Amino acid sequence: MKILLAEDQAMVRGALSALLGLSGEFDVVQASDGDAALSLLKQHQFDLLLTDIEMPGLTGLELATWCQTNKPELKIVIITTFGRAGYIKRAIESGVGGFLLKDAPSDTLIAAINQVMAGKRVIDPELAIMAIGEQDPLNDKERRALRLAAEGKSTADIASTLFIAEGTVRNYLSEAMSKLHATNRIDAARIAKQKGWL
């Protein structure tokens, strides 16, 4: 089984790759961030994407959304240190088959991969309960603009990155601030990040 492992922390990536390699069942290809993973997904065929959520470039959830449209047959398992309700809901909506915390035992991860490959959905029970929480009020455009704002980018930089007008960026950020009852864009980004909506 060919697995693409997308994880930006080198030590975690190396440990996961070694662990999966020991089983003898998996051929693991590593990607150091979301952009590198997307490039590999476009060039090669994989059976499963094993990805972190928070990474430079594309997030694990954005990768999952891309796969849902472009490689619907690819199975996806997300591993994260963050058990935020917003992440879990978005993962499920993006067709993710498994959602596990990184501190899960190694045999749990391997069992989850095999179950997802068999067409089952595997979500840590505690995380599944959390997913019943609040609704994410942000749309994808607001989320992208807010994430770039959280990285310290100016309105002009955000407009250039997203190929939209500066006025449109201000509208997206204003909408996000209003929906999150935030005082400014940084406050909005902080709230959204805490909730797992960013």
Coordinates of C-alpha atoms in Angstrom, one line a residue:
M1 CA 0.0 0.0 0.0
K2 CA 1.4 3.4 -1.0
I3 CA 1.0 6.1 1.6
L4 CA 1.8 9.8 1.2
L5 CA 2.7 11.2 4.7
A6 CA 2.3 15.0 4.9
E7 CA 3.8 16.4 8.2
D8 CA 5.9 19.5 8.7
Q9 CA 7.7 18.5 11.9
A10 CA 10.7 16.5 10.7
M11 CA 11.0 14.4 13.9
V12 CA 7.4 13.4 13.9
R13 CA 7.4 12.7 10.1
G14 CA 10.5 10.5 10.5
A15 CA 9.1 8.6 13.4
L16 CA 5.7 8.0 11.7
S17 CA 7.5 6.9 8.5
A18 CA 9.7 4.5 10.4
L19 CA 6.8 3.1 12.4
L20 CA 4.7 2.5 9.2
G21 CA 7.8 1.0 7.4
L22 CA 8.3 -1.5 10.2
S23 CA 4.9 -3.1 9.5
G24 CA 6.1 -4.2 6.1
E25 CA 2.7 -3.4 4.6
F26 CA 3.3 0.2 3.6
D27 CA 5.5 2.1 1.1
V28 CA 5.7 5.6 2.6
V29 CA 6.6 8.8 0.7
Q30 CA 7.2 11.9 2.8
A31 CA 6.1 15.5 2.2
S32 CA 7.4 18.3 4.5
D33 CA 4.3 20.5 4.1
G34 CA 1.0 20.9 2.3
D35 CA 2.4 22.4 -0.9
A36 CA 4.9 19.6 -1.3
A37 CA 2.1 17.0 -0.6
L38 CA -0.1 18.6 -3.3
S39 CA 2.8 18.5 -5.8
L40 CA 3.3 14.8 -5.1
L41 CA -0.4 14.0 -5.3
K42 CA -0.5 15.6 -8.8
Q43 CA 2.5 13.5 -10.0
H44 CA 2.0 10.1 -8.4
Q45 CA -0.7 7.6 -7.4
F46 CA -1.2 6.9 -3.7
D47 CA -3.6 4.6 -1.9
L48 CA -3.8 6.8 1.2
L49 CA -2.9 10.3 2.4
L50 CA -1.9 10.5 6.0
T51 CA -1.7 14.2 6.9
D52 CA -1.3 16.7 9.7
I53 CA -3.8 19.6 9.8
E54 CA -1.6 22.6 10.6
M55 CA 1.2 22.9 8.1
P56 CA 2.9 25.7 6.1
G57 CA 1.2 26.2 2.7
L58 CA -1.9 24.1 2.3
T59 CA -3.4 22.7 5.5
G60 CA -4.4 19.0 5.8
L61 CA -8.0 20.0 5.5
E62 CA -7.3 21.9 2.3
L63 CA -5.5 18.9 0.9
A64 CA -8.5 16.7 1.8
T65 CA -10.9 19.1 0.0
W66 CA -8.6 19.1 -3.1
C67 CA -8.5 15.3 -3.0
Q68 CA -12.3 15.1 -2.7
T69 CA -12.6 16.9 -6.0
N70 CA -9.5 15.6 -7.9
K71 CA -8.8 12.2 -6.4
P72 CA -12.0 10.9 -4.9
E73 CA -10.7 7.4 -4.7
L74 CA -7.8 8.4 -2.4
K75 CA -8.4 7.5 1.3
I76 CA -7.5 10.1 3.9
V77 CA -6.5 9.9 7.5
I78 CA -5.8 13.0 9.5
I79 CA -3.5 12.9 12.6
T80 CA -3.3 16.0 14.8
T81 CA -2.4 17.3 18.2
F82 CA -5.5 19.5 18.0
G83 CA -8.9 18.0 18.9
R84 CA -10.9 21.0 17.9
A85 CA -14.6 20.5 17.0
G86 CA -14.3 22.8 13.9
Y87 CA -11.5 20.7 12.5
I88 CA -13.4 17.4 12.9
K89 CA -16.6 18.8 11.2
R90 CA -14.6 20.1 8.3
A91 CA -12.6 16.9 8.0
I92 CA -15.9 14.9 7.8
E93 CA -17.3 17.3 5.2
S94 CA -14.1 16.9 3.2
G95 CA -14.5 13.1 3.0
V96 CA -11.8 12.2 5.5
G97 CA -12.0 8.6 6.5
G98 CA -10.0 8.8 9.8
F99 CA -9.3 11.4 12.4
L100 CA -6.8 10.5 15.2
L101 CA -4.8 12.3 17.8
K102 CA -1.0 12.0 17.4
D103 CA -0.7 10.6 20.9
A104 CA -2.8 7.5 20.0
P105 CA -0.9 4.2 20.3
S106 CA 0.9 3.0 17.1
D107 CA -1.2 -0.1 16.7
T108 CA -4.3 2.2 16.8
L109 CA -2.9 4.1 13.8
I110 CA -2.2 1.0 11.8
A111 CA -5.6 -0.5 12.6
A112 CA -7.2 2.8 11.6
I113 CA -5.4 2.9 8.3
N114 CA -6.5 -0.7 7.5
Q115 CA -10.1 0.1 8.5
V116 CA -10.2 3.3 6.3
M117 CA -8.8 1.3 3.4
A118 CA -11.6 -1.2 3.9
G119 CA -14.1 1.7 3.5
K120 CA -14.9 2.4 7.2
R121 CA -14.7 5.7 9.0
V122 CA -12.5 5.9 12.1
I123 CA -12.8 8.9 14.4
D124 CA -11.5 8.9 18.0
P125 CA -14.7 8.7 20.1
E126 CA -13.8 11.7 22.2
L127 CA -13.3 13.7 19.1
A128 CA -16.6 12.5 17.6
I129 CA -18.4 13.9 20.7
M130 CA -16.6 17.2 20.3
A131 CA -17.7 17.5 16.7
I132 CA -21.3 17.9 17.8
G133 CA -20.4 21.4 19.1
E134 CA -20.7 24.8 17.5
Q135 CA -21.3 25.6 13.8
D136 CA -18.5 27.2 11.8
P137 CA -19.8 30.5 10.6
L138 CA -16.9 31.2 8.1
N139 CA -17.0 30.5 4.4
D140 CA -13.9 29.4 2.6
K141 CA -13.1 32.8 1.2
E142 CA -13.3 34.4 4.6
R143 CA -11.2 31.6 6.1
R144 CA -8.4 32.0 3.5
A145 CA -8.3 35.8 4.0
L146 CA -8.3 35.5 7.7
R147 CA -5.5 32.8 7.7
L148 CA -3.3 35.1 5.6
A149 CA -4.1 38.0 7.9
A150 CA -3.1 35.9 10.9
E151 CA 0.3 35.4 9.2
G152 CA 0.8 39.1 9.3
K153 CA 0.1 39.8 5.6
S154 CA -1.3 43.2 4.6
T155 CA -4.5 43.7 2.8
A156 CA -2.5 44.3 -0.5
D157 CA -0.5 41.0 0.1
I158 CA -3.7 39.0 0.8
A159 CA -5.3 40.5 -2.4
S160 CA -2.3 39.5 -4.4
T161 CA -2.1 36.0 -3.0
L162 CA -5.8 35.3 -3.5
F163 CA -6.0 37.2 -6.9
I164 CA -8.8 39.4 -5.7
A165 CA -9.3 43.2 -5.2
E166 CA -8.2 44.8 -1.9
G167 CA -11.8 46.0 -1.3
T168 CA -12.9 42.3 -1.6
V169 CA -10.3 41.3 1.0
R170 CA -11.5 44.1 3.4
N171 CA -15.1 42.8 2.9
Y172 CA -14.1 39.2 3.7
L173 CA -12.2 40.3 6.8
S174 CA -15.0 42.6 7.9
E175 CA -17.5 39.7 7.5
A176 CA -15.3 37.3 9.5
M177 CA -14.8 39.9 12.3
S178 CA -18.6 40.5 12.4
K179 CA -19.4 36.8 12.5
L180 CA -16.9 36.1 15.2
H181 CA -17.7 39.3 17.2
A182 CA -14.0 40.2 17.0
T183 CA -12.6 43.7 17.5
N184 CA -10.0 43.4 14.7
R185 CA -8.6 40.9 12.2
I186 CA -6.0 39.5 14.6
D187 CA -8.7 38.9 17.3
A188 CA -10.9 37.2 14.6
A189 CA -8.0 35.0 13.6
R190 CA -7.3 34.1 17.2
I191 CA -11.0 33.2 17.9
A192 CA -11.3 31.1 14.7
K193 CA -8.0 29.3 15.4
Q194 CA -9.1 28.4 19.0
K195 CA -12.4 27.0 17.6
G196 CA -10.6 25.0 14.9
W197 CA -12.3 27.0 12.1
L198 CA -9.1 28.4 10.6

